[in-house]
Coordinates of C-alpha atoms and ligand atoms in Angstrom, one line a residue:
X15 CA -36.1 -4.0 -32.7
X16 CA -35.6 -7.5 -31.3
X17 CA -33.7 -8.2 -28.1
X18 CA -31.6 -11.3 -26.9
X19 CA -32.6 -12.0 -23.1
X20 CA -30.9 -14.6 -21.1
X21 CA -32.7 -15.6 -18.0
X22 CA -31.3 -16.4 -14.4
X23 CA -33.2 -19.8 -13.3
X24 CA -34.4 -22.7 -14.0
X25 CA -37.6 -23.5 -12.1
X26 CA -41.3 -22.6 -12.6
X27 CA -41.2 -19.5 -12.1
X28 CA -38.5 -18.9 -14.5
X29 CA -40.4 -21.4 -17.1
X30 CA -43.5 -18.9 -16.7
X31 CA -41.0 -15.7 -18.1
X32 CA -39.6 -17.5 -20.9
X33 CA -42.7 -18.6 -22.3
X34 CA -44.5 -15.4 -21.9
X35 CA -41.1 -13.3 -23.8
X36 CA -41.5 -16.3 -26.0
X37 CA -44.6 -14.4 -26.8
X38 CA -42.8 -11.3 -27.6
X39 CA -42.0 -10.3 -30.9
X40 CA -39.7 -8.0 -29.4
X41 CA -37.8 -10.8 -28.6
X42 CA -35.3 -12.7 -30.8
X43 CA -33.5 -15.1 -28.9
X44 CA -33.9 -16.6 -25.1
X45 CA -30.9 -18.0 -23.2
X46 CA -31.1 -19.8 -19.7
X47 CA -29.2 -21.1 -17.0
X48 CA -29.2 -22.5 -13.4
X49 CA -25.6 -24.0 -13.0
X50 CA -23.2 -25.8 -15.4
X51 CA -24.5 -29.2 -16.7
X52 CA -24.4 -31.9 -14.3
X53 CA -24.5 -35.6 -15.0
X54 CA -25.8 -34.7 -18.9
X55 CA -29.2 -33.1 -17.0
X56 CA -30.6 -30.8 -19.1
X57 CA -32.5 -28.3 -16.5
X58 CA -36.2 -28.0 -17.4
X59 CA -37.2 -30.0 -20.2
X60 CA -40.1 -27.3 -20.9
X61 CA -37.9 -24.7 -21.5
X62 CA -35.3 -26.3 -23.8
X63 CA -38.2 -26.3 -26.2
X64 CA -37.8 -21.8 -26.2
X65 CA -34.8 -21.3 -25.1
X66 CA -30.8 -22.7 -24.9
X67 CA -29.5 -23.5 -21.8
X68 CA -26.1 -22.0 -21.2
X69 CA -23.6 -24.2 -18.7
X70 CA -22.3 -21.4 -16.3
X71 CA -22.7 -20.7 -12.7
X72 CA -25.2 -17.6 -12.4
X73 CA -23.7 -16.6 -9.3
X74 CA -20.2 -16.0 -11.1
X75 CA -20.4 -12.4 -12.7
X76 CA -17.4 -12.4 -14.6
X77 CA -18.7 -15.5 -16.3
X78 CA -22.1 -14.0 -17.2
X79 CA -20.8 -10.9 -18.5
X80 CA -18.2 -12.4 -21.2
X81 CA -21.6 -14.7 -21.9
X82 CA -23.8 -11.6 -22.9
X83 CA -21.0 -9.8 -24.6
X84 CA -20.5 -13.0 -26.3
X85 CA -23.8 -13.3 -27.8
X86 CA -24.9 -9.9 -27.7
X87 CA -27.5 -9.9 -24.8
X88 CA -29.9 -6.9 -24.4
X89 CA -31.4 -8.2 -21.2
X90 CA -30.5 -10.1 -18.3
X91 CA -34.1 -11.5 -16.4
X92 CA -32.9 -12.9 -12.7
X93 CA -35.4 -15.2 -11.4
X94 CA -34.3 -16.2 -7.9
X95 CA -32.9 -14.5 -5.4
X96 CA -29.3 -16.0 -4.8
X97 CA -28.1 -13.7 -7.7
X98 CA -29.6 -10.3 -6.9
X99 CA -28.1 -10.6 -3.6
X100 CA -24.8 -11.7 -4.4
X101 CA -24.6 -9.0 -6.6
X102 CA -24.5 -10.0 -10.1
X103 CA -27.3 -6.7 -11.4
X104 CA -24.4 -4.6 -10.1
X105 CA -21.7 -6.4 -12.2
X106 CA -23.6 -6.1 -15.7
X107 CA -24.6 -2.5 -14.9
X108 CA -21.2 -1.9 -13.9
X109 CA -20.5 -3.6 -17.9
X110 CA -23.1 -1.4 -19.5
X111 CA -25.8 -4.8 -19.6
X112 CA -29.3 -4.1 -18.6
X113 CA -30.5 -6.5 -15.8
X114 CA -33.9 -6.9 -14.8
X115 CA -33.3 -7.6 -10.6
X116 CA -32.1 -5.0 -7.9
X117 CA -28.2 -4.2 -6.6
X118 CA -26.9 -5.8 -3.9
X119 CA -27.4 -3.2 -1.4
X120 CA -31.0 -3.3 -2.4
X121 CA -31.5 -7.0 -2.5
X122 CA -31.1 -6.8 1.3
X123 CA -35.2 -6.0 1.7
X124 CA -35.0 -9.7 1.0
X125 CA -32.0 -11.0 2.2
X126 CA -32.1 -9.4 5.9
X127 CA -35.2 -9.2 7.5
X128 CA -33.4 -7.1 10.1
X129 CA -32.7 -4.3 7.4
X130 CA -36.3 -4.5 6.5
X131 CA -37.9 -4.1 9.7
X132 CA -35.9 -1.1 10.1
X133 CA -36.6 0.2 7.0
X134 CA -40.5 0.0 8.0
X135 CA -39.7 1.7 11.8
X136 CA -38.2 4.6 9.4
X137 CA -40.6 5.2 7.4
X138 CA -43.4 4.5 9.7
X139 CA -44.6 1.2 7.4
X140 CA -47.4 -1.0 9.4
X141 CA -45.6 -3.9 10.5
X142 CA -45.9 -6.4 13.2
X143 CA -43.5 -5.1 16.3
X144 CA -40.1 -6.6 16.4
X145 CA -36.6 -6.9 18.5
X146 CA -33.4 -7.7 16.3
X147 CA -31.3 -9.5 18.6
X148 CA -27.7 -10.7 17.6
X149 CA -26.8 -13.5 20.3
X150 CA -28.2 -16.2 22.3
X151 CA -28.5 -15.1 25.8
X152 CA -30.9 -11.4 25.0
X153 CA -32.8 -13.2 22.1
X154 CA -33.6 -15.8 25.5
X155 CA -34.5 -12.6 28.1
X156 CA -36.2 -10.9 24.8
X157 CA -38.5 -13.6 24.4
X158 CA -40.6 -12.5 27.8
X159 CA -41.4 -9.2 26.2
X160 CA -43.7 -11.0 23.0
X161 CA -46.8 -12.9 24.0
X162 CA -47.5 -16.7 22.4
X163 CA -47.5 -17.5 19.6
X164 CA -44.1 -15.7 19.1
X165 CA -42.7 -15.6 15.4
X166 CA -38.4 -16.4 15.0
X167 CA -36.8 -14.9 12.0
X168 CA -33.3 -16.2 11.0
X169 CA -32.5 -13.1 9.5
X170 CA -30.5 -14.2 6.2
X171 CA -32.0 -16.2 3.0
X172 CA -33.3 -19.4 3.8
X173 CA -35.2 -20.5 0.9
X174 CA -38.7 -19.4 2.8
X175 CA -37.7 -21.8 6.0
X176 CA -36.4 -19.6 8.2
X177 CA -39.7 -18.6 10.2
X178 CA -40.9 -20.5 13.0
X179 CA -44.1 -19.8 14.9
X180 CA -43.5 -20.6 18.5
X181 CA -46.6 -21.7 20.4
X182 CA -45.2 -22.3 23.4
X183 CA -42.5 -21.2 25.3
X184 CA -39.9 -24.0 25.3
X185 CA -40.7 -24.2 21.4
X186 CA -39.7 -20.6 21.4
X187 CA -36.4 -21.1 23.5
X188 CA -35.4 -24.0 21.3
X189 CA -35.5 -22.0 17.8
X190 CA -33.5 -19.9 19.1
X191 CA -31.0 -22.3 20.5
X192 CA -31.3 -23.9 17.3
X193 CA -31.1 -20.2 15.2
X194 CA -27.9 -19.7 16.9
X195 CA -26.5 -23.5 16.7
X196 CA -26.7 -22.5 12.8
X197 CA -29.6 -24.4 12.1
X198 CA -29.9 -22.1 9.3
X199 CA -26.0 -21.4 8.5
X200 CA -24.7 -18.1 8.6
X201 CA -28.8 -16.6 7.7
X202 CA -29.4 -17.3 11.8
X203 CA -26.5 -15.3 13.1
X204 CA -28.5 -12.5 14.0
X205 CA -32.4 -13.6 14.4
X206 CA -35.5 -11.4 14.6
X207 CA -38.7 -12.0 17.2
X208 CA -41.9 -10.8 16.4
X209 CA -45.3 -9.9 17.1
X210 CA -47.9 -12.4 15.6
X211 CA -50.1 -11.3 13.2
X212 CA -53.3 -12.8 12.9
X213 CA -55.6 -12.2 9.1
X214 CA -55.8 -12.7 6.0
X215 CA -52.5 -13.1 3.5
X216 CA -51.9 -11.9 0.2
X217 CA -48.9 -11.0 -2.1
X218 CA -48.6 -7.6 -4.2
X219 CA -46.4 -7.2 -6.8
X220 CA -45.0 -3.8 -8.5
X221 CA -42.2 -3.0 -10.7
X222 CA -40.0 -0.4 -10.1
X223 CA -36.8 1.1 -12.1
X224 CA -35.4 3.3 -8.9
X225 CA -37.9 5.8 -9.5
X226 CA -40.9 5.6 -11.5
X227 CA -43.7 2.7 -10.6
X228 CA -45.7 0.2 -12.4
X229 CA -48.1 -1.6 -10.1
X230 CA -48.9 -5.1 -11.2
X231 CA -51.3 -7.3 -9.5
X232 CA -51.8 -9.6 -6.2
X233 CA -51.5 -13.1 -5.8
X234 CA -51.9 -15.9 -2.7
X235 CA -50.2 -18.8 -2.4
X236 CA -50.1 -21.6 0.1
X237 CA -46.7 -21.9 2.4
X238 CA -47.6 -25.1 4.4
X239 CA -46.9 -28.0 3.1
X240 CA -50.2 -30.5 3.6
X241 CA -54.2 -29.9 3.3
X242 CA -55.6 -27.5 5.8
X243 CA -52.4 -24.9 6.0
X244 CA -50.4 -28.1 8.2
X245 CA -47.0 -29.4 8.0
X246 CA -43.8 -27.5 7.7
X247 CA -43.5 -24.0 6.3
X248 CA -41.9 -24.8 2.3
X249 CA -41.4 -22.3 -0.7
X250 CA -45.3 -22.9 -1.7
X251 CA -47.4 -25.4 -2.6
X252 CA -49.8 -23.2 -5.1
X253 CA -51.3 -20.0 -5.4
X254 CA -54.0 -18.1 -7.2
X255 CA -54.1 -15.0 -8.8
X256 CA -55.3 -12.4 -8.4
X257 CA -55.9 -12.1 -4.3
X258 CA -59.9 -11.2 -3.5
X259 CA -59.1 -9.6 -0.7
X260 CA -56.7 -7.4 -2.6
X261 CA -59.5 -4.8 -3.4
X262 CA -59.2 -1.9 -5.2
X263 CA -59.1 0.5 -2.1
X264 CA -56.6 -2.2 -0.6
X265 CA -54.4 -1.8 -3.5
X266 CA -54.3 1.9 -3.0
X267 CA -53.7 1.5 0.8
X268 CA -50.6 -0.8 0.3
X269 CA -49.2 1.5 -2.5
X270 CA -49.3 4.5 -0.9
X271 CA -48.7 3.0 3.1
X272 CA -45.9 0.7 2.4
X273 CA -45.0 0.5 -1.1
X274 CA -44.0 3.9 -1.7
X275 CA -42.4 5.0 1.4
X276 CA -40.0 2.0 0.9
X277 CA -39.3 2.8 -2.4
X278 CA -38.7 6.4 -1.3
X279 CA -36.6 5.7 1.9
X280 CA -34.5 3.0 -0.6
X281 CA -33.7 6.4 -2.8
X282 CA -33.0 8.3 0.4
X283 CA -29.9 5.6 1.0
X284 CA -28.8 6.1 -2.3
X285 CA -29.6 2.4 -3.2
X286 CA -32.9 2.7 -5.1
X287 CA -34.8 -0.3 -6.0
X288 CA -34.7 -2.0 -9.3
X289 CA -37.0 -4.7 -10.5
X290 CA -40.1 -6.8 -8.7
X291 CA -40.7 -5.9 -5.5
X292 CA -42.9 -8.5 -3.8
X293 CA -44.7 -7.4 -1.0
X294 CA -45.7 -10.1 1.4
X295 CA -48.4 -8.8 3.5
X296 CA -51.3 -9.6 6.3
X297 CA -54.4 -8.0 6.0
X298 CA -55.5 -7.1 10.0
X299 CA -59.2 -5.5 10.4
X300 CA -58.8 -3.8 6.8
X301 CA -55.3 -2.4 7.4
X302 CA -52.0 -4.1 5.5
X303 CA -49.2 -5.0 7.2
X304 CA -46.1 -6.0 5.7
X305 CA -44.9 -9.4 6.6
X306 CA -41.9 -9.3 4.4
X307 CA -40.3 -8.1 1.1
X308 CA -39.1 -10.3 -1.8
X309 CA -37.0 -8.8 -4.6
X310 CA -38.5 -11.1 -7.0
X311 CA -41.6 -12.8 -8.8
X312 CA -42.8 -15.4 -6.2
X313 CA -42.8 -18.8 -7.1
X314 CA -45.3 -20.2 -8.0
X315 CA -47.2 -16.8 -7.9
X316 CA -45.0 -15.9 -10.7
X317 CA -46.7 -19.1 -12.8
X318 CA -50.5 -17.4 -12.0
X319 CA -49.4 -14.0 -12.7
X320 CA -47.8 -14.7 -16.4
X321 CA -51.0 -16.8 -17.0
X322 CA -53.1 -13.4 -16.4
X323 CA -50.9 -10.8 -18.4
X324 CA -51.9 -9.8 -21.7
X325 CA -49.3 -7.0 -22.4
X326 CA -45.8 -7.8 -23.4
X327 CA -43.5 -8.7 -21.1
X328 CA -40.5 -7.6 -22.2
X329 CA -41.5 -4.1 -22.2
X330 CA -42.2 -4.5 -18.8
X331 CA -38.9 -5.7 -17.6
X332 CA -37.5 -4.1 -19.8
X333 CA -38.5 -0.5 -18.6
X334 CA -38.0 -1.6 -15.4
X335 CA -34.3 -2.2 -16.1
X336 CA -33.8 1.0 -17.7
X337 CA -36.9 3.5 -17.8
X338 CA -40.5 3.5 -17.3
X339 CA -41.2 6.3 -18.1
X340 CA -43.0 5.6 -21.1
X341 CA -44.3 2.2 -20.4
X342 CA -47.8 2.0 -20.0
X343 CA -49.6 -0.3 -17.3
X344 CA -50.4 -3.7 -18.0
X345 CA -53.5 -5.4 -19.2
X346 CA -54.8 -8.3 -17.1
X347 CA -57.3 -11.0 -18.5
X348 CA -60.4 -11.0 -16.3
X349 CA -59.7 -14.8 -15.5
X350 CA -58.6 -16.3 -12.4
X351 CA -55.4 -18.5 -12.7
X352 CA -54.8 -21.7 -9.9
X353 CA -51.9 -23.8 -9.9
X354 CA -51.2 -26.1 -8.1
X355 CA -47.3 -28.0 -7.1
X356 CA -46.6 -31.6 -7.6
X357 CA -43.8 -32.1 -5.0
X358 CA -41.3 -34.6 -4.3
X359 CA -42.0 -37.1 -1.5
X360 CA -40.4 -36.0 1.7
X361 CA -40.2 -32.2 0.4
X362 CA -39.6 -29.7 2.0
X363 CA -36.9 -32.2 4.1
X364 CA -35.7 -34.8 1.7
X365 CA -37.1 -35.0 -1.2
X366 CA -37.1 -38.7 -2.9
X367 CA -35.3 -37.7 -6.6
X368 CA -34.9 -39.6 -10.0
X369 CA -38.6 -40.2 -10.5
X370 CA -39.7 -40.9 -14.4
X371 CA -42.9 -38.2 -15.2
X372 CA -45.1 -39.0 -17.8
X373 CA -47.2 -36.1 -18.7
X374 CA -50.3 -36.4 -21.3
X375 CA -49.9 -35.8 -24.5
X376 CA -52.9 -33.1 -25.0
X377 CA -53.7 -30.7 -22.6
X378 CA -57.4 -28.2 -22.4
X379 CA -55.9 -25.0 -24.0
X380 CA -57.0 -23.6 -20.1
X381 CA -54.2 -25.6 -19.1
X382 CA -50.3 -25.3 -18.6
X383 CA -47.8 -27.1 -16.8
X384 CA -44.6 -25.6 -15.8
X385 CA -41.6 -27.5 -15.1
X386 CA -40.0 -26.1 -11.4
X387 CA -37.8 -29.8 -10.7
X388 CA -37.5 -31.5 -14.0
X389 CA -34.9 -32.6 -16.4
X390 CA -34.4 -34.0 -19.3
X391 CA -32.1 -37.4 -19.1
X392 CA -31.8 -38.6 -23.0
X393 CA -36.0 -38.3 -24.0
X394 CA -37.6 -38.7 -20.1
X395 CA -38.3 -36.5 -18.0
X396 CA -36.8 -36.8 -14.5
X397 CA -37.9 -35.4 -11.2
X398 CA -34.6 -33.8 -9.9
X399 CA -36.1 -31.3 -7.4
X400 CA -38.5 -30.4 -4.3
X401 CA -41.3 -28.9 -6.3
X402 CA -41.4 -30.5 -9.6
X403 CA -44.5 -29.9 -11.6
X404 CA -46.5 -26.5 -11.4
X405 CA -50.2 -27.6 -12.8
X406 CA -51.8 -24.2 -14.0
X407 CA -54.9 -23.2 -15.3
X408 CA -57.2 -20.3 -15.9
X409 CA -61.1 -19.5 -15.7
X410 CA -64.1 -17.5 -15.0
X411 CA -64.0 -18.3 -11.8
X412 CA -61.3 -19.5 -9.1
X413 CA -63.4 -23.0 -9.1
X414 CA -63.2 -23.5 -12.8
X415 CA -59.2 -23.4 -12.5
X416 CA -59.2 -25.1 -9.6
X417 CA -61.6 -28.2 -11.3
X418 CA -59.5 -28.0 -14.6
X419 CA -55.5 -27.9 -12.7
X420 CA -56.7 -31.2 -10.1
X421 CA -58.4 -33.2 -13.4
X422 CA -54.8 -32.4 -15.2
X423 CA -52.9 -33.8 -12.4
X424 CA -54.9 -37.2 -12.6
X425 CA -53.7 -37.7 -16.0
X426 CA -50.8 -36.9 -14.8
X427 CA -48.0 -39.9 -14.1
X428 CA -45.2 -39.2 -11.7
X429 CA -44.5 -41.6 -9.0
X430 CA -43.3 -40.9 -5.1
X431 CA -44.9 -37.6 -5.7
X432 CA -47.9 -35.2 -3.5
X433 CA -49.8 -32.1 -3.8
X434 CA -52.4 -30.5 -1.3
X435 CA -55.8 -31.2 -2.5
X436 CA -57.3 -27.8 -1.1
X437 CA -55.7 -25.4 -2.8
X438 CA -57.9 -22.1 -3.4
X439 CA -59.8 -23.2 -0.6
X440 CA -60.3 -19.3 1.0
X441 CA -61.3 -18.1 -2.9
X442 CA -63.6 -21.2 -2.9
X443 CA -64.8 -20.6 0.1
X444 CA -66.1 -17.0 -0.7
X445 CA -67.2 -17.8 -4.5
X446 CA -69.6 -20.5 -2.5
X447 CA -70.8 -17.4 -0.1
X448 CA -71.1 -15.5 -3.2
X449 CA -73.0 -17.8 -5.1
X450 CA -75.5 -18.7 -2.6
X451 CA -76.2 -14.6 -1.6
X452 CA -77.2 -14.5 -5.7
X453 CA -79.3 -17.7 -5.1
X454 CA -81.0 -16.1 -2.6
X455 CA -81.8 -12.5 -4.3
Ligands
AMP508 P1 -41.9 -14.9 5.7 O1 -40.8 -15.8 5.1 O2 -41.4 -13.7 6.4 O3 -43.0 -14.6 4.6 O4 -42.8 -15.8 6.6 C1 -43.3 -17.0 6.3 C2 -44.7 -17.1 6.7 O5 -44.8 -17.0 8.2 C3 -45.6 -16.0 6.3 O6 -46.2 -16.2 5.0 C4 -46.7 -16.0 7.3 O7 -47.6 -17.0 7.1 C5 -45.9 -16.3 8.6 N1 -45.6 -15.1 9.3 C6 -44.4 -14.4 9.2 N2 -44.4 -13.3 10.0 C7 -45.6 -13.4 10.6 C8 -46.2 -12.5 11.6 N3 -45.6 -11.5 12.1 N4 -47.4 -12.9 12.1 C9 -48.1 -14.0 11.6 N5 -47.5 -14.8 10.7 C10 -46.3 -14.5 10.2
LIG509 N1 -43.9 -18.6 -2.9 C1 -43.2 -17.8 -2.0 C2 -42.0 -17.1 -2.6 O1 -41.7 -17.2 -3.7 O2 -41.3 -16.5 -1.8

């Protein structure tokens, strides 16, 4: 039978799902959406290409639901995380639609980090030690019981920007003045300090439908905004799939330390999870520790992660909107994928807009770029975002992707733009190590 799916999202991330349930022959019509049409944009010029864009506001339920019933939607796919936690999954289920994305009540393992790090002290999951403080003066006296660096948590969705690490201790004490002062809006009302955490990062991904769970694969992506991990923290400036360091018997210690006793303790509240469940985590001396929770594909992880699937996707969310029971674990290519973001000048701040891309006209079939801040303004494409361009490719090896996404980008022609010239550098790092051991044997 084919399904009509309508997608929450208009950005990379999103790009990556259509065209992979473009794939699907299970699939009969795409729909998408990221706001009603402003200024005769067209969001994501990529995507127009699979998929309509529908002009509603995704965070309006009412409005969604007379959409799908409208044009007969099976499936509802939400990308970002605005939705989830304003509670749009619980509106369609409540109007018998099935939505891939998790209830409002569970959405909060992303939207407070509070809820999270007392979820983890429940069920004993290895995180960093942590004091949730909700006003000024005992976030101040709590800051003497954490050693330097010290990390500040607004507690509330802040589009990844709401984590400082303090170095020193006036740094620290001006956060949190600034936490407070609503720096951060109504996310920094209640804050959260915490141990730091010094390793290795990576990002797990599994699908859950409340009960049963598909794991899918890991993913690292790079936060800072400049070369060498410097510059302020932004939603990621590329990432590469899968993680090294997320070995097999890693894999297994994160599912069964953290993943399942969250998913267990969320069924224990009576608000189990539905969805993607994105682990952020830190790899101490061997052991994972969860950093944080996303309810969501990453992005751009997302973009890496569609490049290495080979099963169809919309089985996969599929099941995990209703059962999966009976779905069997994906297949992953044995590639690596890289990709790499072409941001705006003066992103993550103040990104310069209204930029004219030219992209070539023939790409190496190893090669995709997703559209995360374009539109489409009569026939040119216009940079209207922070993170614009997702340059993606896939290969034997993490430096084969890495070689092919940075000689796509040179062809590439998009002025008052940047990208970090080092991303993969870790993976790059240890496929040099690895190579020169085998030259050496
Ligand atoms: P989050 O938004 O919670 O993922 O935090 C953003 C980034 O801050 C993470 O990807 C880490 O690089 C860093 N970070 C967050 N919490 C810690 C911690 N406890 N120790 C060290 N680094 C952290
Ligand atoms: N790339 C980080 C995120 O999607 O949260």
């Amino acid at each position: 039978m084919s399904h009509n799916v309508f997608i929450l999202g208009s950005g990379g991330r999103e790009h990556a799902l259509c065209l992979k349930l473009s794939k699907s022959i299970k699939v009969k019509a795409l729909y998408y959406s990221s706001g009603p049409l402003k200024d005769n944009l067209i969001p994501n010029p990529a995507m127009v290409d699979l998929a309509e864009y529908v002009s509603l506001d995704i965070l309006d339920g009412a409005d969604i639901v007379a959409f799908c019933k409208n044009k007969a939607i099976d499936l509802v796919v939400i990308g970002p995380e605005a939705p989830a936690a304003a509670g749009i999954a619980d509106i369609l289920t409540k109007n018998n639609i099935s939505v891939f994305g998790p209830t409002q009540a569970a959405a909060q393992l992303e939207a407070s980090k509070a809820f999270t790090k007392d979820l983890c002290k429940e069920a004993s999951i290895p995180t960093a030690a942590y004091h949730v403080y909700d006003d000024l003066q005992s976030a101040l006296e709590g800051l003497d019981n954490f050693s330097l660096p010290v990390v500040i948590k607004a507690d509330g969705l802040a589009s990844g920007k709401g984590v400082v690490i303090a170095h020193t201790k006036i740094e620290a004490e001006k956060t949190i003045n600034d936490m407070f002062d609503g720096a951060f809006g109504i996310a920094g009302a209640k804050i959260v300090l915490e141990e730091f955490l010094s390793g290795e990062e990576a990002s797990f991904f599994v699908l859950s439908d409340g009960e049963n769970i598909i794991p899918l694969t890991s993913a690292q992506d790079h936060k800072a905004a400049y070369d060498g991990d410097k510059g302020p923290n932004t939603g990621g400036m590329g990432a590469y799939s899968p993680a090294p360091i997320m070995t097999d018997i890693m894999t297994e210690k994160v599912i069964e330390t953290i993943i399942k006793p969250t998913l267990v303790k969320m069924q224990e509240k009576g608000t189990p999870f539905k969805g993607v469940l994105y682990a952020g985590l830190m790899i101490v001396e061997d052991q994972p520790y969860l950093i944080e929770y996303n309810v969501r594909f990453g992005d751009p992880e997302c973009q890496v992660i569609m490049e290495r699937l080979t099963s169809d996707l919309f089985d996969l969310l599929y099941g995990a909107a209703t059962s999966l029971e009976n779905v069997a674990s994906p297949k992953w290519s044995e590639d690596y994928a890289l990709t790499v973001v072409m941001a705006s000048e003066g992103y993550p701040a103040q990104p310069v807009t209204g930029q004219k891309i030219v992209l070539p006209d023939r790409l190496d079939e190893k090669v995709t770029i997703y559209h995360a801040g374009t539109s489409l303004l009569d026939k040119d494409i216009i940079s209207t975002g922070g993170r614009v361009l997702n340059v993606t490719a896939y290969g034997k090896a993490v430096s084969e992707a890495c070689m092919l996404s940075y000689k796509t980008i040179s062809d590439i022609r998009f002025d008052q733009s940047f990208y970090r010239k080092d991303i993969g550098h870790r993976a790059l790092t240890r496929e040099d190590s690895l190579d020169l051991k085998k030259a050496a044997i």
